[in-house]
Each structure stands twice: as C-alpha cells, then as structure tokens.
Amino acid sequence: MIEAAGLDSKDGLAYDQAVREALGEKAEQEVSSCETLEALRQLEGALLGKRSRLAQLHQQLGSLDPSERKVLGRLLNERKARLKSLIDTRRAELDRADEQARLAAERMDLTEVIAGRRRGTLHLVSRTQSELEDTFVGMGFTVAEGPEVETDWNNFEALNIPPDHPARGMWDTFYLDVGKPESVLMRTHTSPVQVRLMQSHQPPIYSVMPGRCYRRDTPDARHLSIFHQIEGLVVDTGISFSDLAGTIEAFTTTYFGPSIHSRLRPAYFPFTEPSAEFEITCTICEGQGCRTCSQTGWIELGGCGMVDPEVFASVGIDSEIWTGFAFGFGIDRCAQMRQGIADLRILMENDIRFLEQA
Ligand code: FA5
C-alpha cells in the first residue's frame, strides 16, 4: 500500500509531505472559496470521504513504524480536524447567506400601511359578539365556550329532550356520520354549553356562552342555517323569575338604548320551566310592522326560563339547594336589530359594499 502510494515506509518526511498535499493550503483555499452548499458538500466528500487521499493515508498508517505512526497519525488527525472545522465554518457562512437571500426574497413591502389607516376590519357578527360579551361582563358574568360538534346527549338528552321527544322538531338537526347513528351532531343551539359548564363547575354560576350554531333552516330575512347565539346561565341560591326578567331588561337597555322596549311572552322549552320568548321592538319599522318582523312590530331575540329540575338532575346539581335561569339569544339577530338590517342573509354574502359600511 505504501509503495502504491509512492512512499517508503520509513520515509516519515515524505509521508508528512503527502499529508500536507492532501490536506494542505490548497484544500483550505478550495474550502473558503466554495460558493454553494452543494459544492461544499461535494468538496467535503472529496477531501474527507471514504475514497479521499486522506482516507488512503489513514489506511497506510498501519504499515509504518510505531514511533512514526504515532507522530504522523497525530499530524493526520490534526489536519483532518482543522479541515473539518474550516468546512463547518464555511457551511455556517453559506447557510446564513442562504437564509438572508430567502428573507430578502420573501420580504413584504408594508410601507403602504400608514399608521392610523384601517385595512380590513372585524365582521359585524364578530364585533356584535364582543359587544355582547362586554355588556354581560359589565353585569358580572364570565364568558365560557364549548365545541360546535356535540353529542346528542349534551345537545338534547341532558336538556330533558330524550330521543323521539316531539320537541326535537323545534331544532332541525345536521347529524354527522360518526359513531352510532345520530349520536354526533352540529350543535343546534348554545344550550349544550350550559350542560358542560354545570358538569365542570360547582354553583354559583354566572356565565354567558357565545358561539356558532347549525340548523337545517331555510335562509330568509330572519334565519340562516349557520348562525350565532349567546347563552346565559345563572345558578345560585334563591334565584327567581324576577331575577331573569330584571337581567333581560338591564341587558336590553344597556345594549339597545332606552328607546327599545322588550317583552316576555309565555313559550315552551323542555329545559326551562316556566319558559318565555324574549322580544324587542323591531328597529327596522320602530314597531309599525314590516316584512322583517312579519308585520308584528316585534322581533324575537331569544328564549329563556327557569332551569328545569330535570336538567339539574342530569348534571348532578341538587335542585333542592340551587335554582337558576337560562337564556339564549341570536347574535346575528342582535346585529340585525342594532344596525337596522332588513335581511339577515346579507351577513353571509361577503358583499364588499355591505362589509365596508357595517
Ligand atoms: C333556542 O335555541 C334555545 N336554546 C334558547 C333558550 C336557551 C331557551 C336557554 C331557554 C333557555 P330558539 O330555537 O328559539 O331557542 O332560538 C333562540 C334564538 O336564536 C332565536 O330567537 C333567534 O334569535 C336565534 N335563532 C334561532 N334560529 C335561527 C336561525 N336559523 N338563524 C338566525 N337566528 C336564529
């Protein structure tokens, strides 16, 4: 092997020379003048790889005298380490240069965004939701959330609506093809969040729960198939219907202003007893009657009532100790009434002329 490499086994100087040539200044210059990571990768293979001159010299070490082997082995390792460190340094430089080139290429010109000039805005429904949350937080409520995909149990059964109960017809439901047939659905109202909250928190509870709901409703001036509700739940000792009525009155005055009147009308919900529908003066016709309010002068905002003891039983709250009320309003309806929007469908149409005004 030594002969094949043109060296005499006793000739340490010649070996040293061979090492210098293999890993000497020329190699170092080549490394520092490498312009791309790929070129550097190839050069590293040629200089330090299995078939490199260095690898050949390494193999030849075994044929040298032990004393020479020690000296020249160390020399070989030092050169190799130095070259490796130069390659690593050059690689880091090229990496940095690549990163800077990438950042320069991806740079976005934001000079157009002038301080104070508005670009884009929250959708009216999102703004209405925040305003409603703020109104209720100001009245001492906390805000909670739940998932849009729900179990039949949370959306219906725990709310005193067993399978085949006629009241299920009140909510035309989108079921998902998951698990047992009709066991998983897109929530039809925010009331299942009440169930989750009562299961995870001990009373007293004073919370509102906003979110998106889904129903197989045909869209019209007051209905969408994807819409938003805000649920309210109060559970404490000694809560009565007058607390519910007072809370709704306080909310209406704070949110819509003193000129808008509200009224409660007897209604039926399986999860509250007694139950009521909560209506406000139609802001489109100011109570005169129009297409939006079906000529009644009133718009239904939501339902409410005292929490039915059956609901307390399904979530393990003792109805001998605790009483409570709940309500659920349409957020889109609130936006519609506050902004005087005749047809709710425009909220979903992404018409830029509407979005810019709203
Ligand atoms: C409910 O959804 C009950 N969960 C409300 C409730 C909560 C009652 C707690 C008692 C206690 P209802 O189906 O009436 O009730 O809907 C309540 C409100 O949601 C409606 O008054 C309306 O403002 C809004 N809403 C319902 N369906 C739609 C729809 N398709 N599009 C837009 N808003 C809707």
Short mmCIF file of C-alpha atoms in Angstrom, two decimals, residues 1-322:
data_model
loop_
_atom_site.label_atom_id
_atom_site.label_comp_id
_atom_site.label_asym_id
_atom_site.label_seq_id
_atom_site.Cartn_x
_atom_site.Cartn_y
_atom_site.Cartn_z
CA MET A 1 0.00 0.00 0.00
CA ILE A 2 2.72 2.42 0.96
CA GLU A 3 4.58 1.57 -2.22
CA ALA A 4 1.38 2.00 -4.19
CA ALA A 5 1.04 5.48 -2.71
CA GLY A 6 4.62 6.18 -3.75
CA LEU A 7 6.02 6.25 -0.22
CA ASP A 8 8.77 4.43 1.56
CA SER A 9 7.51 3.02 4.85
CA LYS A 10 10.46 4.54 6.64
CA ASP A 11 10.11 7.90 4.95
CA GLY A 12 8.19 9.95 7.53
CA LEU A 13 9.03 13.21 5.77
CA ALA A 14 7.60 12.01 2.51
CA TYR A 15 4.50 10.89 4.38
CA ASP A 16 4.25 14.26 6.09
CA GLN A 17 4.58 15.89 2.68
CA ALA A 18 1.83 13.66 1.32
CA VAL A 19 -0.42 14.69 4.24
CA ARG A 20 0.31 18.35 3.59
CA GLU A 21 -0.51 17.93 -0.05
CA ALA A 22 -3.65 16.02 0.71
CA LEU A 23 -4.92 18.39 3.33
CA GLY A 24 -2.74 21.42 2.96
CA GLU A 25 -3.25 25.01 1.95
CA LYS A 26 -4.69 24.22 -1.44
CA ALA A 27 -7.55 22.27 0.16
CA GLU A 28 -8.10 25.09 2.65
CA GLN A 29 -8.34 27.64 -0.16
CA GLU A 30 -10.78 25.45 -2.02
CA VAL A 31 -13.00 25.27 1.06
CA SER A 32 -13.02 29.01 1.66
CA SER A 33 -13.75 29.78 -2.00
CA CYS A 34 -16.70 27.36 -2.18
CA GLU A 35 -19.76 29.37 -3.27
CA THR A 36 -22.65 26.98 -2.65
CA LEU A 37 -23.65 24.43 -0.03
CA GLU A 38 -23.84 21.74 -2.71
CA ALA A 39 -20.30 22.49 -3.94
CA LEU A 40 -19.10 22.38 -0.33
CA ARG A 41 -20.82 19.03 0.23
CA GLN A 42 -19.03 17.58 -2.80
CA LEU A 43 -15.69 19.02 -1.75
CA GLU A 44 -16.10 17.59 1.75
CA GLY A 45 -16.66 14.15 0.22
CA ALA A 46 -13.56 14.51 -1.94
CA LEU A 47 -11.36 15.71 0.93
CA LEU A 48 -12.62 13.66 3.87
CA GLY A 49 -14.77 10.88 2.37
CA LYS A 50 -14.03 7.16 2.23
CA ARG A 51 -12.23 7.40 -1.11
CA SER A 52 -10.28 10.56 -0.33
CA ARG A 53 -6.49 10.80 -0.29
CA LEU A 54 -6.79 11.33 3.45
CA ALA A 55 -8.61 8.01 3.89
CA GLN A 56 -5.92 6.27 1.85
CA LEU A 57 -3.18 7.75 4.02
CA HIS A 58 -5.06 6.70 7.11
CA GLN A 59 -5.10 3.12 5.91
CA GLN A 60 -1.37 3.25 5.26
CA LEU A 61 -0.59 4.28 8.85
CA GLY A 62 -0.67 0.63 9.92
CA SER A 63 2.40 -0.16 7.82
CA LEU A 64 4.59 2.49 9.42
CA ASP A 65 6.94 2.09 12.37
CA PRO A 66 5.06 2.52 15.66
CA SER A 67 7.01 5.72 16.52
CA GLU A 68 6.35 7.21 13.09
CA ARG A 69 2.78 6.01 13.18
CA LYS A 70 2.22 7.93 16.41
CA VAL A 71 3.70 11.20 15.13
CA LEU A 72 2.19 11.01 11.68
CA GLY A 73 -1.15 9.73 12.98
CA ARG A 74 -1.40 12.79 15.21
CA LEU A 75 -0.44 15.02 12.27
CA LEU A 76 -3.06 13.39 10.12
CA ASN A 77 -5.76 13.84 12.79
CA GLU A 78 -4.82 17.48 13.39
CA ARG A 79 -5.02 18.28 9.69
CA LYS A 80 -8.24 16.46 9.35
CA ALA A 81 -9.75 18.28 12.37
CA ARG A 82 -8.61 21.64 11.04
CA LEU A 83 -10.07 20.97 7.64
CA LYS A 84 -13.33 19.73 9.19
CA SER A 85 -13.59 22.89 11.27
CA LEU A 86 -12.96 25.07 8.19
CA ILE A 87 -15.67 23.19 6.31
CA ASP A 88 -18.13 23.66 9.24
CA THR A 89 -17.35 27.37 9.41
CA ARG A 90 -17.83 27.77 5.65
CA ARG A 91 -21.07 25.77 5.81
CA ALA A 92 -22.42 28.09 8.55
CA GLU A 93 -21.47 31.13 6.41
CA LEU A 94 -23.22 29.71 3.35
CA ASP A 95 -26.28 28.75 5.47
CA ARG A 96 -26.51 32.31 6.76
CA ALA A 97 -26.16 33.73 3.27
CA ASP A 98 -28.91 31.38 2.02
CA GLU A 99 -31.22 32.41 4.89
CA GLN A 100 -30.62 36.10 4.18
CA ALA A 101 -31.32 35.57 0.48
CA ARG A 102 -34.56 33.74 1.37
CA LEU A 103 -35.67 36.52 3.75
CA ALA A 104 -34.86 39.14 1.13
CA ALA A 105 -36.91 37.23 -1.46
CA GLU A 106 -39.87 36.87 0.93
CA ARG A 107 -39.74 40.43 2.22
CA MET A 108 -43.13 42.16 2.10
CA ASP A 109 -43.44 45.80 1.37
CA LEU A 110 -45.56 47.13 4.22
CA THR A 111 -44.77 50.76 3.64
CA GLU A 112 -48.31 51.13 2.28
CA VAL A 113 -49.75 50.50 5.76
CA ILE A 114 -49.83 54.01 7.08
CA ALA A 115 -50.31 54.39 10.82
CA GLY A 116 -53.97 55.03 11.63
CA ARG A 117 -55.26 53.92 8.21
CA ARG A 118 -57.63 50.96 8.55
CA ARG A 119 -57.03 47.88 6.38
CA GLY A 120 -59.67 45.20 6.92
CA THR A 121 -61.93 45.03 9.93
CA LEU A 122 -63.77 42.56 12.13
CA HIS A 123 -67.00 41.22 10.67
CA LEU A 124 -70.15 42.77 12.10
CA VAL A 125 -71.13 39.48 13.76
CA SER A 126 -67.74 39.18 15.50
CA ARG A 127 -68.00 42.78 16.67
CA THR A 128 -71.53 42.20 17.93
CA GLN A 129 -70.38 39.11 19.81
CA SER A 130 -67.59 41.09 21.55
CA GLU A 131 -70.01 43.90 22.39
CA LEU A 132 -72.50 41.41 23.86
CA GLU A 133 -69.73 39.74 25.86
CA ASP A 134 -68.61 43.15 27.15
CA THR A 135 -72.17 44.05 28.12
CA PHE A 136 -72.58 40.85 30.14
CA VAL A 137 -69.09 41.02 31.65
CA GLY A 138 -70.07 44.53 32.81
CA MET A 139 -73.08 42.92 34.51
CA GLY A 140 -70.84 40.44 36.39
CA PHE A 141 -70.94 37.43 34.04
CA THR A 142 -67.95 35.35 32.95
CA VAL A 143 -67.57 34.05 29.36
CA ALA A 144 -67.34 30.31 28.54
CA GLU A 145 -67.20 28.35 25.28
CA GLY A 146 -67.96 24.85 24.03
CA PRO A 147 -67.45 22.83 20.82
CA GLU A 148 -69.60 23.14 17.70
CA VAL A 149 -69.62 19.37 17.18
CA GLU A 150 -71.65 17.92 20.03
CA THR A 151 -73.05 14.68 21.33
CA ASP A 152 -76.76 14.06 21.15
CA TRP A 153 -76.67 13.75 24.94
CA ASN A 154 -75.33 17.27 25.54
CA ASN A 155 -77.41 18.91 22.81
CA PHE A 156 -80.68 17.15 23.63
CA GLU A 157 -80.89 14.41 26.26
CA ALA A 158 -79.27 16.25 29.17
CA LEU A 159 -81.60 19.14 28.34
CA ASN A 160 -84.65 16.97 29.01
CA ILE A 161 -85.21 16.14 25.33
CA PRO A 162 -85.00 12.31 25.07
CA PRO A 163 -84.96 10.56 21.68
CA ASP A 164 -88.34 10.74 19.92
CA HIS A 165 -89.44 13.66 22.12
CA PRO A 166 -91.74 15.82 19.96
CA ALA A 167 -89.72 18.92 20.92
CA ARG A 168 -86.83 17.65 18.76
CA GLY A 169 -88.84 19.01 15.85
CA MET A 170 -88.02 22.51 17.14
CA TRP A 171 -84.42 22.00 16.03
CA ASP A 172 -83.89 20.56 12.55
CA THR A 173 -80.51 18.95 13.01
CA PHE A 174 -77.39 18.20 10.92
CA TYR A 175 -76.11 14.80 12.12
CA LEU A 176 -72.55 13.64 11.48
CA ASP A 177 -71.68 10.21 10.16
CA VAL A 178 -69.63 9.38 13.29
CA GLY A 179 -70.16 6.65 15.90
CA LYS A 180 -73.67 5.31 16.47
CA PRO A 181 -76.25 6.74 14.01
CA GLU A 182 -77.48 10.18 15.11
CA SER A 183 -75.23 10.27 18.17
CA VAL A 184 -72.95 13.14 16.99
CA LEU A 185 -74.26 16.39 15.52
CA MET A 186 -73.56 20.03 14.75
CA ARG A 187 -74.96 21.79 17.81
CA THR A 188 -78.34 23.35 17.10
CA HIS A 189 -78.06 25.88 19.93
CA THR A 190 -75.57 27.01 22.58
CA SER A 191 -77.57 25.31 25.37
CA PRO A 192 -75.23 22.23 25.45
CA VAL A 193 -72.53 24.57 26.78
CA GLN A 194 -74.75 25.03 29.87
CA VAL A 195 -74.58 21.28 30.38
CA ARG A 196 -70.79 21.23 30.06
CA LEU A 197 -70.44 24.19 32.40
CA MET A 198 -72.66 22.71 35.10
CA GLN A 199 -70.75 19.42 34.88
CA SER A 200 -67.38 21.10 35.24
CA HIS A 201 -68.20 23.91 37.70
CA GLN A 202 -69.90 24.00 41.06
CA PRO A 203 -72.53 26.75 41.53
CA PRO A 204 -72.77 29.66 41.94
CA ILE A 205 -72.52 30.18 38.16
CA TYR A 206 -72.98 33.47 36.30
CA SER A 207 -71.83 32.88 32.71
CA VAL A 208 -72.55 33.68 29.09
CA MET A 209 -71.58 31.28 26.28
CA PRO A 210 -71.39 32.66 22.73
CA GLY A 211 -70.86 30.53 19.62
CA ARG A 212 -71.87 29.27 16.20
CA CYS A 213 -74.92 27.03 15.73
CA TYR A 214 -76.25 24.97 12.83
CA ARG A 215 -79.80 24.16 11.77
CA ARG A 216 -81.43 22.85 8.63
CA ASP A 217 -83.42 26.10 8.46
CA THR A 218 -84.23 27.61 5.09
CA PRO A 219 -82.50 31.01 4.98
CA ASP A 220 -84.87 34.00 4.97
CA ALA A 221 -84.92 37.58 6.27
CA ARG A 222 -84.58 36.36 9.90
CA HIS A 223 -82.99 32.90 9.56
CA LEU A 224 -79.66 31.43 8.47
CA SER A 225 -78.59 27.80 8.56
CA ILE A 226 -75.32 28.81 10.25
CA PHE A 227 -75.91 31.49 12.84
CA HIS A 228 -74.71 32.57 16.30
CA GLN A 229 -76.25 32.51 19.74
CA ILE A 230 -75.21 33.72 23.15
CA GLU A 231 -76.39 31.54 26.02
CA GLY A 232 -76.73 32.82 29.56
CA LEU A 233 -76.81 30.72 32.73
CA VAL A 234 -77.21 31.74 36.35
CA VAL A 235 -77.27 29.12 39.12
CA ASP A 236 -77.29 30.25 42.74
CA THR A 237 -79.44 30.01 45.83
CA GLY A 238 -82.76 31.87 45.80
CA ILE A 239 -82.80 32.80 42.09
CA SER A 240 -86.31 33.64 40.86
CA PHE A 241 -88.10 34.57 37.62
CA SER A 242 -87.89 38.25 38.55
CA ASP A 243 -84.07 37.98 38.52
CA LEU A 244 -84.37 36.65 34.96
CA ALA A 245 -86.74 39.43 33.86
CA GLY A 246 -84.55 42.10 35.53
CA THR A 247 -81.40 40.74 33.85
CA ILE A 248 -83.03 40.78 30.42
CA GLU A 249 -84.38 44.28 30.95
CA ALA A 250 -80.93 45.52 32.08
CA PHE A 251 -79.33 43.90 29.05
CA THR A 252 -81.85 45.41 26.59
CA THR A 253 -81.47 48.93 27.94
CA THR A 254 -77.68 48.73 28.05
CA TYR A 255 -77.30 47.21 24.60
CA PHE A 256 -80.10 48.75 22.51
CA GLY A 257 -80.70 52.00 24.39
CA PRO A 258 -83.70 53.19 26.41
CA SER A 259 -85.98 53.72 23.37
CA ILE A 260 -86.17 49.99 22.62
CA HIS A 261 -88.76 48.06 24.62
CA SER A 262 -88.70 44.39 25.44
CA ARG A 263 -91.38 41.93 26.37
CA LEU A 264 -91.55 38.34 27.58
CA ARG A 265 -94.21 36.05 26.18
CA PRO A 266 -95.05 32.59 27.52
CA ALA A 267 -93.32 29.86 25.50
CA TYR A 268 -92.21 26.27 25.77
CA PHE A 269 -88.68 24.90 26.05
CA PRO A 270 -88.13 21.40 27.51
CA PHE A 271 -85.15 22.59 29.56
CA THR A 272 -86.78 25.56 31.32
CA GLU A 273 -89.98 25.81 33.34
CA PRO A 274 -91.62 28.29 33.17
CA SER A 275 -90.29 29.42 29.78
CA ALA A 276 -90.64 32.63 27.80
CA GLU A 277 -89.77 34.17 24.49
CA PHE A 278 -87.92 37.44 24.67
CA GLU A 279 -88.89 40.05 22.04
CA ILE A 280 -87.82 43.63 21.37
CA THR A 281 -89.40 46.42 19.32
CA CYS A 282 -88.48 45.92 15.64
CA THR A 283 -85.86 48.56 14.93
CA ILE A 284 -86.47 48.45 11.17
CA CYS A 285 -90.06 49.80 11.39
CA GLU A 286 -89.89 51.01 15.04
CA GLY A 287 -92.86 48.88 15.91
CA GLN A 288 -95.06 49.85 12.95
CA GLY A 289 -94.89 46.42 11.26
CA CYS A 290 -92.74 45.48 8.25
CA ARG A 291 -91.57 42.50 6.20
CA THR A 292 -88.68 41.79 8.60
CA CYS A 293 -90.94 41.45 11.65
CA SER A 294 -93.79 39.82 9.67
CA GLN A 295 -95.89 42.95 10.32
CA THR A 296 -95.94 42.34 14.12
CA GLY A 297 -93.73 45.26 15.21
CA TRP A 298 -91.74 42.84 17.42
CA ILE A 299 -88.66 40.71 16.76
CA GLU A 300 -87.92 37.59 18.74
CA LEU A 301 -84.36 37.72 20.07
CA GLY A 302 -84.33 34.53 22.10
CA GLY A 303 -85.78 32.13 24.61
CA CYS A 304 -85.39 31.99 28.37
CA GLY A 305 -86.76 30.48 31.56
CA MET A 306 -86.03 28.91 34.93
CA VAL A 307 -83.71 25.88 34.69
CA ASP A 308 -85.86 22.73 34.81
CA PRO A 309 -85.03 20.43 37.79
CA GLU A 310 -84.66 17.56 35.27
CA VAL A 311 -81.66 19.40 33.77
CA PHE A 312 -80.13 19.87 37.21
CA ALA A 313 -80.64 16.13 37.84
CA SER A 314 -78.83 15.14 34.63
CA VAL A 315 -75.75 17.20 35.57
CA GLY A 316 -75.79 16.24 39.26
CA ILE A 317 -76.82 19.58 40.80
CA ASP A 318 -79.17 19.41 43.79
CA SER A 319 -82.31 21.37 42.81
CA GLU A 320 -83.38 21.46 46.48
CA ILE A 321 -80.46 23.82 47.12
CA TRP A 322 -79.87 25.57 43.82
#
